[in-house]
PDB file of C-alpha atoms in Angstrom:
ATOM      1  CA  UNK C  28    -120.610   7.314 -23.904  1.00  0.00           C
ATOM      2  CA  UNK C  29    -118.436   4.352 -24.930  1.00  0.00           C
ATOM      3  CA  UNK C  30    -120.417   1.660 -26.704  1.00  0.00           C
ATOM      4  CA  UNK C  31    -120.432  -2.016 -25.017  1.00  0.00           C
ATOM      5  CA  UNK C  32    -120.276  -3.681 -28.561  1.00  0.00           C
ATOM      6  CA  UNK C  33    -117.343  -1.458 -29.527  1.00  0.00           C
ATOM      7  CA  UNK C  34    -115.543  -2.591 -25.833  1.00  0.00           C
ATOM      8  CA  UNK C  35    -116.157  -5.956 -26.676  1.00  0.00           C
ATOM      9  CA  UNK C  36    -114.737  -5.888 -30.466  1.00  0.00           C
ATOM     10  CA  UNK C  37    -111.720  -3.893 -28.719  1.00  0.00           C
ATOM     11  CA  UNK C  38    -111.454  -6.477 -25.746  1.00  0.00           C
ATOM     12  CA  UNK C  39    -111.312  -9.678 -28.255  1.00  0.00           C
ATOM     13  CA  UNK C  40    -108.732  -8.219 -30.730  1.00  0.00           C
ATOM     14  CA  UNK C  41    -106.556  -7.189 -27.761  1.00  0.00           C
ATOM     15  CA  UNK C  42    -107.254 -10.966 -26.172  1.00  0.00           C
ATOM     16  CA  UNK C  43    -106.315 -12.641 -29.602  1.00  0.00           C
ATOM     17  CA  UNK C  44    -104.173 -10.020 -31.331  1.00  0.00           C
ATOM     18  CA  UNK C  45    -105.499 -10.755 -34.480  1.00  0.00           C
ATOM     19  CA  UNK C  46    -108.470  -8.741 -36.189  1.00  0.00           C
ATOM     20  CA  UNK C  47    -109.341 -11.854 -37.957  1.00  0.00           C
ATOM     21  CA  UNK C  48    -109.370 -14.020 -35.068  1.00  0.00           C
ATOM     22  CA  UNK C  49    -111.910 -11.563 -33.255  1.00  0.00           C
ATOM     23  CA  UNK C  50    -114.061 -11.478 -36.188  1.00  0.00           C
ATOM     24  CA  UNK C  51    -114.404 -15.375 -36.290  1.00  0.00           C
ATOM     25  CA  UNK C  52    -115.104 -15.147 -32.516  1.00  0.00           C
ATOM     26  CA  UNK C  53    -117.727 -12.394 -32.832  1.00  0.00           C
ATOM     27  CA  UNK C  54    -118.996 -13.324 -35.991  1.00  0.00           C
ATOM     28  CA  UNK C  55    -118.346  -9.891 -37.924  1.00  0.00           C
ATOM     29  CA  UNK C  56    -116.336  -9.260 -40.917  1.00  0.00           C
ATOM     30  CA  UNK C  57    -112.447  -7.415 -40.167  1.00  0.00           C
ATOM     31  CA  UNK C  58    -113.627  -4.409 -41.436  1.00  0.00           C
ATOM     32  CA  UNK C  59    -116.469  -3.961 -39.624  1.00  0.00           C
ATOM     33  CA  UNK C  60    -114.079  -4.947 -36.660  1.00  0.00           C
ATOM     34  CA  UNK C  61    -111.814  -2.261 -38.012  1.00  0.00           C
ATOM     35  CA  UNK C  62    -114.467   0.275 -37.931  1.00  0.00           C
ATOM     36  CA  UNK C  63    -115.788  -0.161 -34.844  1.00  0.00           C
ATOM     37  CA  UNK C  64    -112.001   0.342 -33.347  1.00  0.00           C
ATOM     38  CA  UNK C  65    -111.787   3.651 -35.127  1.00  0.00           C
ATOM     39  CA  UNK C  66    -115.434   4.457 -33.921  1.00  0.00           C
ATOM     40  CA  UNK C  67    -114.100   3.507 -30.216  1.00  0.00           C
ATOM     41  CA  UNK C  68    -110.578   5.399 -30.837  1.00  0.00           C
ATOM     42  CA  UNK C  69    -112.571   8.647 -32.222  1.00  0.00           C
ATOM     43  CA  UNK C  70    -114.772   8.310 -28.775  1.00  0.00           C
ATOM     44  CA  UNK C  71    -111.888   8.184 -26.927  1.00  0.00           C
ATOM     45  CA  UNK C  72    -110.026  10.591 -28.712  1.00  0.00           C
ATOM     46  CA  UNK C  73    -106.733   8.176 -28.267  1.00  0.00           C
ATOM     47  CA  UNK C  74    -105.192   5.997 -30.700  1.00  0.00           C
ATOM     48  CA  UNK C  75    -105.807   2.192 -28.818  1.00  0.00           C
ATOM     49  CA  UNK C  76    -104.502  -0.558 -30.847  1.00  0.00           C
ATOM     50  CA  UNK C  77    -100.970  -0.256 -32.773  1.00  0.00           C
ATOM     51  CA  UNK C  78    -101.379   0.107 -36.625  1.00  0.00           C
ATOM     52  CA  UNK C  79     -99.788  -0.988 -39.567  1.00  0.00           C
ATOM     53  CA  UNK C  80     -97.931   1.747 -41.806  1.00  0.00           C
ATOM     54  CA  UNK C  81     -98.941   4.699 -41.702  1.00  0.00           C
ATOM     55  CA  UNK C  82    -102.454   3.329 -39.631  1.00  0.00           C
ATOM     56  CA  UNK C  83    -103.104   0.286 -42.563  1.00  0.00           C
ATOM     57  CA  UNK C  84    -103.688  -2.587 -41.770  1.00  0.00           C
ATOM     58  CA  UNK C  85    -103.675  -6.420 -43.960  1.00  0.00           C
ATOM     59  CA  UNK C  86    -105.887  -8.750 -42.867  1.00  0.00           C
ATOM     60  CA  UNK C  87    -105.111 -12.393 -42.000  1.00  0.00           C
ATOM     61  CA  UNK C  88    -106.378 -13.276 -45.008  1.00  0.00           C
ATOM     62  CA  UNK C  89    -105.092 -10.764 -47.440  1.00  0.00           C
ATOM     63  CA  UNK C  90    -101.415 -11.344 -45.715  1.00  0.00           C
ATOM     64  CA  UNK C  91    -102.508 -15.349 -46.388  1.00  0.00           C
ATOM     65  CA  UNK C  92    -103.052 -14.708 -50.030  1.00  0.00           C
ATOM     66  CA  UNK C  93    -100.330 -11.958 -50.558  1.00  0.00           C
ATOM     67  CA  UNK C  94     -97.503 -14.097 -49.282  1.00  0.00           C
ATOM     68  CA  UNK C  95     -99.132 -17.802 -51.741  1.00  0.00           C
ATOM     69  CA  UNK C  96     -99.138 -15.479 -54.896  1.00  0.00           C
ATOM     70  CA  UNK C  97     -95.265 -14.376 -53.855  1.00  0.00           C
ATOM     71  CA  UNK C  98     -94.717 -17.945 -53.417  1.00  0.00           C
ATOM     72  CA  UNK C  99     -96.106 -19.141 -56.394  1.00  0.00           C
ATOM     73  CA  UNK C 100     -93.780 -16.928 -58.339  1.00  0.00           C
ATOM     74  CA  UNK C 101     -90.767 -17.567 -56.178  1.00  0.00           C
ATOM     75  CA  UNK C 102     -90.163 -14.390 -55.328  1.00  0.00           C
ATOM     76  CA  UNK C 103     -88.995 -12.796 -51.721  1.00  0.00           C
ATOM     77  CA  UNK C 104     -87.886 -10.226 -52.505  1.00  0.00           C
ATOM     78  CA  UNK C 105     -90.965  -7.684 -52.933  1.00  0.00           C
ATOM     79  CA  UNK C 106     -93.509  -6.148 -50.829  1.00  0.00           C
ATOM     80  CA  UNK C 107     -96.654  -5.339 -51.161  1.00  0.00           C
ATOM     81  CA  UNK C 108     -97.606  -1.391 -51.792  1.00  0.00           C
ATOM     82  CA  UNK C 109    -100.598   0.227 -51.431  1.00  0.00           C
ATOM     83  CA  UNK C 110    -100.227   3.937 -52.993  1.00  0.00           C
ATOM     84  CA  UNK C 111    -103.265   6.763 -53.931  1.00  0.00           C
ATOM     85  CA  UNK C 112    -102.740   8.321 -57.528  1.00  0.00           C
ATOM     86  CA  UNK C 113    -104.833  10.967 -59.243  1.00  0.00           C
ATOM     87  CA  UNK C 114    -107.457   9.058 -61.561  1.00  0.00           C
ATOM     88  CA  UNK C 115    -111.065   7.250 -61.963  1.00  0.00           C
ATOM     89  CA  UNK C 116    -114.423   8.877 -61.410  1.00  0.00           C
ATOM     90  CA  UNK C 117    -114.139  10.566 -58.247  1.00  0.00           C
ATOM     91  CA  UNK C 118    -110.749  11.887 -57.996  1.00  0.00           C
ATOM     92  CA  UNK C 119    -108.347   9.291 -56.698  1.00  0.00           C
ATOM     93  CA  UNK C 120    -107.624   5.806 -57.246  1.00  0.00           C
ATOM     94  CA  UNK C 121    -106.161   2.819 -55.181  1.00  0.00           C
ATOM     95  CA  UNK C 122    -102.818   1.274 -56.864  1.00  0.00           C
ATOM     96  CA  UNK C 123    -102.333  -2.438 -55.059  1.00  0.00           C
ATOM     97  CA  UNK C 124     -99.542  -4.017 -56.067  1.00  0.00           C
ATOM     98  CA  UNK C 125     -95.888  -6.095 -55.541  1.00  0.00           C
ATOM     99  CA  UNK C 126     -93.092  -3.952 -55.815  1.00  0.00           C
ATOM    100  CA  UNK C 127     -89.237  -4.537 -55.522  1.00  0.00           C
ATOM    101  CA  UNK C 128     -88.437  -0.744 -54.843  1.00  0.00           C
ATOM    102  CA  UNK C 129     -87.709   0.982 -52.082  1.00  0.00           C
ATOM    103  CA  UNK C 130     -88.640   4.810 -52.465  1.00  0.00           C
ATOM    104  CA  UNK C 131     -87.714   7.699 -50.170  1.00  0.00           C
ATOM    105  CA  UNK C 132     -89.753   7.980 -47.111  1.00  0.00           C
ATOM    106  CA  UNK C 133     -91.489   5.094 -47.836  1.00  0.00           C
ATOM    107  CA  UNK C 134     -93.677   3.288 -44.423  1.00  0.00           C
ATOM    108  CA  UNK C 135     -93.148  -0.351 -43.519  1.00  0.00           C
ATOM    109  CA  UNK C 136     -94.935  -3.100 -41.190  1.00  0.00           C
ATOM    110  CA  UNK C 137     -94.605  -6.884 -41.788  1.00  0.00           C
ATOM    111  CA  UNK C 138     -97.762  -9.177 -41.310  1.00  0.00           C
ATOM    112  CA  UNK C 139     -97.275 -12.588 -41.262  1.00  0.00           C
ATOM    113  CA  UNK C 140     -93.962 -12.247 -43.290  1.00  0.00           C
ATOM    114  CA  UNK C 141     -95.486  -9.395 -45.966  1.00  0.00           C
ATOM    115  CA  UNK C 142     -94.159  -6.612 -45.868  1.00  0.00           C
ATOM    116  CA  UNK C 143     -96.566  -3.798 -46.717  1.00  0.00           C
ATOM    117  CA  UNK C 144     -95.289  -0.456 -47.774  1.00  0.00           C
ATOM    118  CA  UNK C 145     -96.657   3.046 -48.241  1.00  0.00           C
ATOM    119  CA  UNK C 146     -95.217   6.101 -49.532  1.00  0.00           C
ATOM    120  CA  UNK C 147     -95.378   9.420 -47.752  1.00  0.00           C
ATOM    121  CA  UNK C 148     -97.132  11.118 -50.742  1.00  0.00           C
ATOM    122  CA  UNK C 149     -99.755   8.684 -49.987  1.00  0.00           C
ATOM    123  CA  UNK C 150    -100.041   7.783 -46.306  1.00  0.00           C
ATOM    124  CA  UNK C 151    -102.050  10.546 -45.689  1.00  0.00           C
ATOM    125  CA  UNK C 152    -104.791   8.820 -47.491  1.00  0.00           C
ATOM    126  CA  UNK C 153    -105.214   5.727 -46.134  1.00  0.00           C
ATOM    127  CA  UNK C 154    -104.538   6.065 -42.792  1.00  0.00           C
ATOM    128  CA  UNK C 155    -106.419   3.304 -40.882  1.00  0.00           C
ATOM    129  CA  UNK C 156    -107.374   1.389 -44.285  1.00  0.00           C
ATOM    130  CA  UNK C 157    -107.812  -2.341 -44.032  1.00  0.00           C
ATOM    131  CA  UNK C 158    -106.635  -4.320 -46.799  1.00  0.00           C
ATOM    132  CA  UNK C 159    -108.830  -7.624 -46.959  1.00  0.00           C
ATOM    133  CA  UNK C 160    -108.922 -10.505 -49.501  1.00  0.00           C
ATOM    134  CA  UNK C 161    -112.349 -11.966 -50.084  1.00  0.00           C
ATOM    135  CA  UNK C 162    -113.023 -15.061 -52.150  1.00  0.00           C
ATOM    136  CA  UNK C 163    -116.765 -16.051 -52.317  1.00  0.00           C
ATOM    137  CA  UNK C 164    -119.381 -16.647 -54.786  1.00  0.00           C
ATOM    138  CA  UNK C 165    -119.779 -13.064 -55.286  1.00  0.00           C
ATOM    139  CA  UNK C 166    -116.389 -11.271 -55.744  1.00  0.00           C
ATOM    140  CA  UNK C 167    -112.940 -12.254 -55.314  1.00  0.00           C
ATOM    141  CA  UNK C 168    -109.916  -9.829 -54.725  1.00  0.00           C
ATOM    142  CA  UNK C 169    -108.366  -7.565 -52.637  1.00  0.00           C
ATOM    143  CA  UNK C 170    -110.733  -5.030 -50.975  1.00  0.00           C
ATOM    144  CA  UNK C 171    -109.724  -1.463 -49.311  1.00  0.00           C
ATOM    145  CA  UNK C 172    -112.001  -0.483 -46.598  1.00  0.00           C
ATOM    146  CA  UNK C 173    -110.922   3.738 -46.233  1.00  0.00           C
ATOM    147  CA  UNK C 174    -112.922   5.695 -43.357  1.00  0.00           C
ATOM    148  CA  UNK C 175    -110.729   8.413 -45.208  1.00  0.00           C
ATOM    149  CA  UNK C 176    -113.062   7.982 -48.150  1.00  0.00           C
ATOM    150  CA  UNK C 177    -115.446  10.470 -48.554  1.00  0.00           C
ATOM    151  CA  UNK C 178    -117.425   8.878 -51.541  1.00  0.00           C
ATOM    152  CA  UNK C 179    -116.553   6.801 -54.486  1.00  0.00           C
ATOM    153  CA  UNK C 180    -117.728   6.449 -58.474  1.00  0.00           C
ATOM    154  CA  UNK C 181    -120.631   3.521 -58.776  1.00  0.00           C
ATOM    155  CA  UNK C 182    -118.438   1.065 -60.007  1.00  0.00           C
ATOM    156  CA  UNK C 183    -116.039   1.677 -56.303  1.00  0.00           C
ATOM    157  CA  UNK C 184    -112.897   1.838 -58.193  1.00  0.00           C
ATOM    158  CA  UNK C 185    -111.846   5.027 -57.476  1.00  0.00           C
ATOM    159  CA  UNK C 186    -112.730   7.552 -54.134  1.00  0.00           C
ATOM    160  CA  UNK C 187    -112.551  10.978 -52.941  1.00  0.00           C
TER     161      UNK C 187
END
């Protein structure tokens, strides 16, 4: 049975076609927004809102902050990758990071202007990842929210 909450996330992103948008209106963070898509997509065994390459997708505010650190350098010519390598604790680790390459087979979507990419090697593992900058008190920095992620180390910077 299709949950009402899950309905309603769907129904506001579709309304404002913007994850961060519906978050503000529901008062949830864009990953849990994120994850309660892929909850509702898993239910209905359909894929229901387009995703970014590969299935990841950059917040409004980690496109925001992606796109003033390019522009603070002057550059517009680079993108910003996500890739998986071997390495860290549990296996595999997250590499975030501007790049002026383009590689063979590598995935595309813009947001806002940033182009993210992903290579093939790694697009099976972070399909339907949400890249999301946070900046409070606590912790600062890009974030990676994988449902591919099976478990991480303790200190979260690497998964499995």
């Amino acid at each position: 049975m299709l949950d009402v909450k899950r309905l309603k996330v769907l129904r506001e992103v579709a309304r404002s076609g913007s994850f961060s948008a519906a978050a503000e209106e529901l008062g949830y963070t864009q990953p849990a927004i994120s994850q309660q898509i892929s909850a509702l997509e898993r239910e209905a065994g359909t894929r229901l809102l387009q995703r970014g390459a590969r299935g990841v997708t950059l917040t409004d505010a980690a496109a925001a902050k992606a796109k003033a650190l390019l522009d603070q350098e002057g550059r517009d010519d680079m993108h910003l990758r996500i890739a998986v390598q071997p390495g860290g604790c549990a296996g595999l680790k997250y590499q975030l990071f501007f790049d002026e390459r383009t590689l063979d087979g590598d995935l595309f979507r813009d947001f806002g202007g940033i182009q993210v990419a992903v290579d093939r090697m790694s697009a099976p593992y972070v399909t339907n990842a949400v890249i999301d900058f946070v900046d409070s008190i606590e912790k600062q920095g890009f974030t990676i929210d994988n449902p591919n992620a099976t478990g991480s180390c303790a200190c979260g910077d690497s998964f499995h």
